[in-house]
Amino acid sequence: MQPAPQAKVVICGGGIIGAATAYYLSEMGLAPTVIERESVACAASGKAGGFLALDWNDSSPVGPLSRKSFALHAQLAERFGADNIGYRRTHTLQVKGSETAAQAGNNQHKGSKPQAPAWLDGHISAVGELGDTDSTAQVHPFKLTNALMEAACGSTDQLQHGTVTGLVLGPNREVTGVEVDGMRIVPATCVVLALGPWSNDSASWGGADSSRPLLPTIGATKYHSISLRPAVPVTNHMIFTDYKFRSGRSVDPELYPRPDGTVYCCGEPQEIQPQDLPLPGSVPVSAELADNIWGIAGSLASCLAKGEATLEATQACHLPQSPDGVPLIGKVPGLQGVYVATGHSCWGILNGPATGLAMAELIVNGRATSVDLSAFDPRRFSAKASAVR
């Protein structure tokens, strides 16, 4: 059912999913309100790497969503200006490396196809191609998320600061508003929960008569990252690694040179229990893990080593994980006018635009036409819960 022209849409969460949904709703003539408890892109949407791949998800239900979103990223780069959001097409390599030259076998990759770029001059034993400028790209997540939000909300009061603490429901379990900070009500006829790994906060929002949580438990994977500025230019080669420490421990950090001359380096994933999830703006950073990442980067590329590159940022963020590895995008079961979009794991930035567009279509037109959302329907978990009982 298409909402009336005066429909009041409230989006809970100011990350890439919330911002993209707000943007596409505004393109369709609505003026959504976004409620964010800290700041736009304060969590993974501002601290992720921004790697984009056309076809890496083709073997999963996420494939069509990713292909659509990859195309939308190119359109958004034209809309906002590629330089303004850090967008460009890239080459992408798989690199096998190690902590010592002896482990690498004296750079055995030399003479192989493809060649590593000149700046990647460290302990590398093999190089393979994962993608080219037709199939891979990058964007700066913080810049893109803020550009989407600015275009959707501008300088109006559509973007509000506060913590959503509940839903206000009518007699037929239809949403009539959201409770903010436990003390004020923002009227709404449609509500979008775009809360990432903090989606679990909504577990009790279905009211006292709800027989189970609104949504399945959303897990979280914590990643550390650093931003380095080398003294020499580096090319647009995204580097995925298979790296072995002297101790024998294997890891797979990633290095993303950005158009602004910095190199984003991330890795060292950790599974976080929902009860241990901190607030978005107070994620603790492990100096040891950040140092590990810098050490790896420096052993693969001398221009990134300590003493050669400047450390500009050290940070950590949490990526939302659904129980089956497939995002939840659609109507929340048991409620009227409430929608959810979460669980995008490491592909949140890639799939943010297509998710936002599909959510806007679902709200405005009653169904998504740009991509089939059936694989993402949150009701799949309700059906499983009913079967178990």
Short mmCIF file of C-alpha atoms in Angstrom, two decimals:
data_model
loop_
_atom_site.label_atom_id
_atom_site.label_comp_id
_atom_site.label_asym_id
_atom_site.label_seq_id
_atom_site.Cartn_x
_atom_site.Cartn_y
_atom_site.Cartn_z
CA MET A 1 0.00 0.00 0.00
CA GLN A 2 1.41 3.36 -1.04
CA PRO A 3 1.72 5.84 1.83
CA ALA A 4 -0.28 9.03 1.66
CA PRO A 5 1.52 12.16 0.45
CA GLN A 6 1.68 13.43 4.04
CA ALA A 7 3.32 10.17 5.23
CA LYS A 8 5.84 10.81 7.95
CA VAL A 9 8.90 8.57 7.57
CA VAL A 10 11.38 8.35 10.43
CA ILE A 11 14.72 6.63 9.86
CA CYS A 12 16.56 5.38 12.92
CA GLY A 13 20.29 5.53 12.27
CA GLY A 14 22.63 7.86 10.39
CA GLY A 15 24.94 5.36 8.72
CA ILE A 16 25.18 4.47 5.03
CA ILE A 17 21.88 2.53 5.03
CA GLY A 18 19.92 5.26 6.77
CA ALA A 19 21.49 7.99 4.65
CA ALA A 20 20.89 6.14 1.37
CA THR A 21 17.27 5.44 2.31
CA ALA A 22 16.76 9.09 3.20
CA TYR A 23 18.37 10.18 -0.06
CA TYR A 24 16.22 8.04 -2.32
CA LEU A 25 13.06 8.89 -0.37
CA SER A 26 13.85 12.56 -0.90
CA GLU A 27 14.34 11.88 -4.61
CA MET A 28 10.78 10.47 -4.60
CA GLY A 29 9.37 13.59 -3.03
CA LEU A 30 9.25 12.63 0.66
CA ALA A 31 10.96 14.49 3.50
CA PRO A 32 12.12 11.80 5.95
CA THR A 33 13.35 12.54 9.45
CA VAL A 34 16.62 10.84 10.45
CA ILE A 35 17.38 10.32 14.13
CA GLU A 36 21.04 9.66 14.98
CA ARG A 37 22.33 9.38 18.53
CA GLU A 38 25.89 10.52 17.87
CA SER A 39 26.85 11.84 14.43
CA VAL A 40 26.41 10.89 10.79
CA ALA A 41 28.74 8.03 9.80
CA CYS A 42 30.19 7.81 13.30
CA ALA A 43 30.53 4.01 13.19
CA ALA A 44 31.44 1.60 10.36
CA SER A 45 29.96 3.92 7.74
CA GLY A 46 32.73 6.39 8.53
CA LYS A 47 35.52 3.94 9.32
CA ALA A 48 35.17 1.22 6.70
CA GLY A 49 37.40 0.85 3.67
CA GLY A 50 34.90 1.56 0.90
CA PHE A 51 35.95 -1.23 -1.48
CA LEU A 52 33.37 -1.94 -4.20
CA ALA A 53 33.07 -5.10 -6.29
CA LEU A 54 30.67 -5.77 -9.13
CA ASP A 55 30.51 -9.56 -9.08
CA TRP A 56 32.15 -10.89 -5.91
CA ASN A 57 28.77 -11.83 -4.45
CA ASP A 58 27.38 -13.51 -7.56
CA SER A 59 27.40 -16.95 -5.92
CA SER A 60 25.15 -15.76 -3.06
CA PRO A 61 21.66 -14.23 -2.77
CA VAL A 62 23.38 -10.86 -2.40
CA GLY A 63 24.67 -10.93 -6.01
CA PRO A 64 21.89 -8.94 -7.74
CA LEU A 65 21.86 -6.37 -4.93
CA SER A 66 25.61 -5.86 -5.30
CA ARG A 67 25.46 -5.51 -9.07
CA LYS A 68 22.71 -2.90 -8.80
CA SER A 69 24.55 -1.04 -6.08
CA PHE A 70 27.85 -1.07 -7.97
CA ALA A 71 26.07 0.77 -10.80
CA LEU A 72 24.42 3.19 -8.37
CA HIS A 73 27.81 4.10 -6.90
CA ALA A 74 28.92 5.26 -10.35
CA GLN A 75 25.75 7.33 -10.67
CA LEU A 76 26.28 8.88 -7.25
CA ALA A 77 29.85 9.79 -8.23
CA GLU A 78 28.41 11.74 -11.16
CA ARG A 79 25.79 13.30 -8.90
CA PHE A 80 28.15 14.45 -6.16
CA GLY A 81 31.46 14.56 -8.03
CA ALA A 82 33.89 11.65 -7.84
CA ASP A 83 36.55 13.73 -6.10
CA ASN A 84 34.09 14.87 -3.44
CA ILE A 85 33.28 11.31 -2.34
CA GLY A 86 36.64 9.67 -3.06
CA TYR A 87 35.29 7.49 -5.87
CA ARG A 88 37.40 5.89 -8.57
CA ARG A 89 37.74 2.61 -10.47
CA THR A 90 40.57 0.37 -9.29
CA HIS A 91 42.78 -2.61 -9.98
CA THR A 92 42.57 -5.32 -7.33
CA LEU A 93 45.26 -7.87 -6.47
CA GLN A 94 45.67 -10.88 -4.20
CA VAL A 95 49.12 -10.90 -2.62
CA LYS A 96 50.85 -13.61 -0.64
CA GLY A 97 53.30 -12.09 1.81
CA SER A 98 55.21 -12.72 5.00
CA GLU A 99 56.95 -11.00 7.87
CA THR A 100 60.46 -11.86 6.68
CA ALA A 101 62.20 -11.96 3.32
CA ALA A 102 63.26 -15.57 3.96
CA GLN A 103 59.63 -16.65 4.27
CA ALA A 104 58.78 -14.87 1.02
CA GLY A 105 61.50 -16.67 -0.91
CA ASN A 106 63.27 -13.53 -2.06
CA ASN A 107 60.30 -11.95 -3.82
CA GLN A 108 59.43 -14.88 -6.03
CA HIS A 109 56.60 -12.93 -7.62
CA LYS A 110 59.03 -11.10 -9.90
CA GLY A 111 58.49 -12.16 -13.45
CA SER A 112 55.00 -13.53 -12.75
CA LYS A 113 51.72 -12.24 -14.16
CA PRO A 114 50.36 -9.86 -13.07
CA GLN A 115 53.17 -7.74 -11.69
CA ALA A 116 52.79 -5.97 -8.37
CA PRO A 117 52.94 -2.17 -8.58
CA ALA A 118 56.38 -0.71 -7.88
CA TRP A 119 55.42 0.60 -4.45
CA LEU A 120 54.55 -2.92 -3.29
CA ASP A 121 58.22 -3.85 -2.93
CA GLY A 122 58.32 -5.96 0.25
CA HIS A 123 58.18 -9.60 1.30
CA ILE A 124 55.89 -10.96 -1.39
CA SER A 125 55.97 -14.45 -2.89
CA ALA A 126 52.92 -14.43 -5.18
CA VAL A 127 50.55 -11.98 -6.88
CA GLY A 128 47.21 -12.69 -8.54
CA GLU A 129 44.56 -10.53 -10.15
CA LEU A 130 41.15 -10.32 -8.47
CA GLY A 131 39.60 -7.47 -10.44
CA ASP A 132 40.17 -4.56 -12.79
CA THR A 133 38.64 -1.17 -13.46
CA ASP A 134 35.58 -2.79 -15.01
CA SER A 135 34.74 -4.81 -11.92
CA THR A 136 36.19 -3.03 -8.86
CA ALA A 137 36.15 0.50 -7.48
CA GLN A 138 36.34 2.42 -4.22
CA VAL A 139 34.60 5.24 -2.42
CA HIS A 140 35.29 7.13 0.80
CA PRO A 141 32.49 5.93 3.12
CA PHE A 142 32.46 8.95 5.42
CA LYS A 143 32.30 11.39 2.52
CA LEU A 144 29.63 9.43 0.66
CA THR A 145 27.40 8.96 3.71
CA ASN A 146 27.56 12.65 4.56
CA ALA A 147 26.91 13.65 0.94
CA LEU A 148 23.79 11.46 0.87
CA MET A 149 22.56 12.84 4.18
CA GLU A 150 23.21 16.45 3.19
CA ALA A 151 21.31 15.96 -0.07
CA ALA A 152 18.41 14.33 1.77
CA CYS A 153 18.15 16.56 4.82
CA GLY A 154 20.17 19.67 4.08
CA SER A 155 20.25 22.16 6.93
CA THR A 156 16.66 21.49 8.03
CA ASP A 157 15.50 19.81 11.22
CA GLN A 158 15.03 16.54 9.31
CA LEU A 159 18.29 15.33 10.88
CA GLN A 160 17.78 15.12 14.62
CA HIS A 161 20.11 14.14 17.43
CA GLY A 162 18.84 11.59 19.92
CA THR A 163 18.63 7.93 20.88
CA VAL A 164 15.59 6.01 19.72
CA THR A 165 14.33 4.09 22.75
CA GLY A 166 11.08 2.62 21.48
CA LEU A 167 8.19 2.55 19.04
CA VAL A 168 4.75 4.00 19.65
CA LEU A 169 2.11 1.56 18.39
CA GLY A 170 -1.60 1.89 17.75
CA PRO A 171 -4.32 -0.66 18.59
CA ASN A 172 -3.60 -2.69 15.45
CA ARG A 173 0.15 -2.66 16.05
CA GLU A 174 0.55 0.11 13.50
CA VAL A 175 3.40 2.52 14.17
CA THR A 176 2.41 6.06 15.11
CA GLY A 177 5.76 7.37 16.29
CA VAL A 178 9.14 6.72 17.82
CA GLU A 179 10.22 7.43 21.37
CA VAL A 180 13.48 9.40 21.60
CA ASP A 181 15.67 9.57 24.69
CA GLY A 182 12.81 8.04 26.67
CA MET A 183 11.02 11.38 26.89
CA ARG A 184 9.78 12.74 23.57
CA ILE A 185 7.74 11.33 20.71
CA VAL A 186 8.46 11.93 17.03
CA PRO A 187 5.29 11.18 15.01
CA ALA A 188 5.66 8.62 12.23
CA THR A 189 3.57 6.52 9.89
CA CYS A 190 6.62 4.62 8.62
CA VAL A 191 9.77 3.77 10.56
CA VAL A 192 13.01 2.35 9.16
CA LEU A 193 15.38 0.59 11.56
CA ALA A 194 18.85 1.14 10.09
CA LEU A 195 20.81 0.50 13.26
CA GLY A 196 23.57 -1.84 12.11
CA PRO A 197 24.84 -4.07 14.93
CA TRP A 198 22.80 -1.98 17.38
CA SER A 199 19.61 -3.42 15.87
CA ASN A 200 19.39 -5.61 18.97
CA ASP A 201 18.37 -2.51 20.91
CA SER A 202 14.97 -2.88 19.26
CA ALA A 203 14.34 -6.36 20.71
CA SER A 204 11.60 -5.17 23.08
CA TRP A 205 10.09 -2.46 20.90
CA GLY A 206 7.22 -4.68 19.79
CA GLY A 207 5.35 -3.97 23.00
CA ALA A 208 4.42 -6.03 26.03
CA ASP A 209 2.26 -8.39 23.99
CA SER A 210 5.09 -9.35 21.66
CA SER A 211 5.86 -13.06 22.05
CA ARG A 212 9.45 -12.75 20.85
CA PRO A 213 12.00 -10.07 19.85
CA LEU A 214 11.20 -8.06 16.74
CA LEU A 215 14.30 -9.33 14.94
CA PRO A 216 16.84 -12.15 15.19
CA THR A 217 20.03 -11.39 17.07
CA ILE A 218 22.44 -9.39 14.92
CA GLY A 219 26.06 -10.24 15.55
CA ALA A 220 29.07 -7.96 15.21
CA THR A 221 32.59 -8.39 13.87
CA LYS A 222 35.11 -5.81 15.03
CA TYR A 223 37.82 -4.65 12.64
CA HIS A 224 40.77 -2.38 13.34
CA SER A 225 42.12 0.00 10.75
CA ILE A 226 44.78 2.62 10.32
CA SER A 227 45.28 5.38 7.78
CA LEU A 228 48.83 5.99 6.56
CA ARG A 229 50.21 8.79 4.41
CA PRO A 230 53.30 7.68 2.47
CA ALA A 231 55.80 10.22 1.23
CA VAL A 232 55.54 8.88 -2.32
CA PRO A 233 52.48 8.40 -4.57
CA VAL A 234 50.84 4.98 -4.70
CA THR A 235 48.69 3.59 -7.49
CA ASN A 236 45.02 2.60 -7.47
CA HIS A 237 45.72 -1.05 -6.63
CA MET A 238 43.56 -2.54 -3.88
CA ILE A 239 45.57 -5.22 -2.09
CA PHE A 240 44.02 -8.31 -0.48
CA THR A 241 46.59 -10.40 1.33
CA ASP A 242 47.41 -13.85 2.60
CA TYR A 243 50.07 -12.98 5.15
CA LYS A 244 52.10 -15.12 7.52
CA PHE A 245 53.90 -13.87 10.63
CA ARG A 246 57.24 -15.25 11.69
CA SER A 247 55.37 -17.18 14.38
CA GLY A 248 53.35 -19.00 11.73
CA ARG A 249 50.09 -17.13 12.41
CA SER A 250 48.23 -16.32 9.19
CA VAL A 251 46.08 -13.21 8.66
CA ASP A 252 44.46 -11.49 5.70
CA PRO A 253 44.67 -7.70 6.05
CA GLU A 254 43.71 -5.36 3.22
CA LEU A 255 45.40 -2.22 1.89
CA TYR A 256 43.39 0.41 0.01
CA PRO A 257 45.25 3.39 -1.47
CA ARG A 258 42.87 6.33 -1.67
CA PRO A 259 42.71 9.25 -4.14
CA ASP A 260 43.71 11.67 -1.36
CA GLY A 261 47.15 10.03 -1.08
CA THR A 262 46.48 8.02 2.06
CA VAL A 263 46.44 4.24 2.37
CA TYR A 264 43.69 2.64 4.44
CA CYS A 265 44.84 -0.62 6.07
CA CYS A 266 42.51 -2.95 7.96
CA GLY A 267 42.36 -6.40 9.51
CA GLU A 268 42.50 -8.39 12.75
CA PRO A 269 38.77 -9.30 12.97
CA GLN A 270 37.20 -10.17 16.33
CA GLU A 271 33.73 -11.56 17.00
CA ILE A 272 31.89 -9.45 19.58
CA GLN A 273 28.99 -10.65 21.69
CA PRO A 274 25.90 -8.41 21.52
CA GLN A 275 26.05 -7.64 25.25
CA ASP A 276 29.64 -6.42 24.83
CA LEU A 277 28.90 -3.99 22.00
CA PRO A 278 29.93 -0.43 22.97
CA LEU A 279 28.28 2.76 21.78
CA PRO A 280 29.27 3.79 18.24
CA GLY A 281 31.42 6.70 19.34
CA SER A 282 33.29 4.87 22.09
CA VAL A 283 34.74 1.80 20.38
CA PRO A 284 38.01 0.89 22.11
CA VAL A 285 41.10 0.55 19.95
CA SER A 286 43.81 -2.03 20.61
CA ALA A 287 47.23 -0.45 20.13
CA GLU A 288 48.67 -3.93 19.66
CA LEU A 289 46.34 -4.88 16.82
CA ALA A 290 46.75 -1.51 15.12
CA ASP A 291 50.52 -1.94 15.39
CA ASN A 292 50.23 -5.40 13.84
CA ILE A 293 48.44 -3.91 10.85
CA TRP A 294 51.09 -1.23 10.43
CA GLY A 295 53.83 -3.82 10.65
CA ILE A 296 52.20 -5.91 7.93
CA ALA A 297 51.75 -2.90 5.67
CA GLY A 298 55.38 -1.91 6.15
CA SER A 299 56.70 -5.39 5.37
CA LEU A 300 54.71 -5.46 2.12
CA ALA A 301 55.55 -1.90 1.03
CA SER A 302 58.58 0.00 2.30
CA CYS A 303 56.82 3.33 1.73
CA LEU A 304 54.29 2.32 4.41
CA ALA A 305 56.85 1.34 7.05
CA LYS A 306 57.34 3.21 10.29
CA GLY A 307 59.66 6.13 9.68
CA GLU A 308 58.54 6.36 6.05
CA ALA A 309 54.77 6.87 6.34
CA THR A 310 52.83 9.14 8.67
CA LEU A 311 50.08 7.63 10.80
CA GLU A 312 46.95 9.77 10.38
CA ALA A 313 44.27 7.66 12.06
CA THR A 314 43.84 4.57 14.24
CA GLN A 315 40.31 3.31 14.69
CA ALA A 316 37.97 0.34 15.01
CA CYS A 317 34.38 -0.39 14.03
CA HIS A 318 31.77 -3.16 14.11
CA LEU A 319 30.18 -4.80 11.09
CA PRO A 320 26.63 -6.20 11.51
CA GLN A 321 26.17 -9.93 10.85
CA SER A 322 22.82 -11.66 10.36
CA PRO A 323 22.40 -15.27 11.56
CA ASP A 324 22.50 -16.66 8.01
CA GLY A 325 24.96 -14.17 6.50
CA VAL A 326 22.28 -12.52 4.34
CA PRO A 327 21.04 -8.99 5.12
CA LEU A 328 17.58 -8.27 6.48
CA ILE A 329 15.78 -5.83 4.19
CA GLY A 330 12.03 -5.42 4.38
CA LYS A 331 9.01 -5.20 6.64
CA VAL A 332 9.35 -6.15 10.30
CA PRO A 333 7.00 -9.08 10.97
CA GLY A 334 4.05 -8.42 13.25
CA LEU A 335 4.05 -4.64 12.91
CA GLN A 336 2.54 -2.23 10.44
CA GLY A 337 4.69 0.49 8.91
CA VAL A 338 7.99 -0.69 10.41
CA TYR A 339 10.90 -1.69 8.16
CA VAL A 340 14.43 -2.92 8.78
CA ALA A 341 17.70 -2.91 6.84
CA THR A 342 20.72 -4.42 8.58
CA GLY A 343 23.18 -7.32 8.57
CA HIS A 344 25.23 -6.30 5.51
CA SER A 345 28.54 -7.48 7.05
CA CYS A 346 31.63 -6.26 5.16
CA TRP A 347 29.55 -5.24 2.14
CA GLY A 348 27.57 -2.46 3.80
CA ILE A 349 29.19 0.36 1.85
CA LEU A 350 28.93 -1.51 -1.45
CA ASN A 351 25.27 -2.44 -0.96
CA GLY A 352 24.15 0.72 0.84
CA PRO A 353 22.83 2.60 -2.21
CA ALA A 354 20.80 -0.33 -3.64
CA THR A 355 19.44 -1.10 -0.18
CA GLY A 356 18.39 2.52 0.28
CA LEU A 357 16.74 2.65 -3.13
CA ALA A 358 14.87 -0.62 -2.57
CA MET A 359 13.71 0.53 0.86
CA ALA A 360 12.43 3.80 -0.60
CA GLU A 361 10.55 1.92 -3.32
CA LEU A 362 9.06 -0.44 -0.75
CA ILE A 363 7.84 2.46 1.39
CA VAL A 364 6.54 4.65 -1.45
CA ASN A 365 5.23 2.06 -3.90
CA GLY A 366 4.56 -0.93 -1.67
CA ARG A 367 7.22 -3.06 -3.37
CA ALA A 368 10.80 -2.79 -4.58
CA THR A 369 11.28 -2.81 -8.35
CA SER A 370 15.01 -2.12 -8.67
CA VAL A 371 15.98 -5.40 -7.00
CA ASP A 372 14.15 -8.50 -5.77
CA LEU A 373 14.05 -8.38 -1.96
CA SER A 374 12.57 -11.83 -1.38
CA ALA A 375 15.91 -13.33 -0.27
CA PHE A 376 16.27 -10.59 2.35
CA ASP A 377 12.76 -10.80 3.84
CA PRO A 378 13.00 -10.68 7.67
CA ARG A 379 10.04 -13.06 7.85
CA ARG A 380 12.38 -15.94 7.03
CA PHE A 381 13.50 -15.90 10.65
CA SER A 382 9.94 -15.71 11.98
CA ALA A 383 9.08 -18.82 9.94
CA LYS A 384 12.06 -20.69 11.37
CA ALA A 385 11.14 -19.68 14.93
CA SER A 386 7.55 -20.86 14.41
CA ALA A 387 8.77 -24.19 13.01
CA VAL A 388 10.99 -24.73 16.05
CA ARG A 389 8.12 -24.09 18.46
#
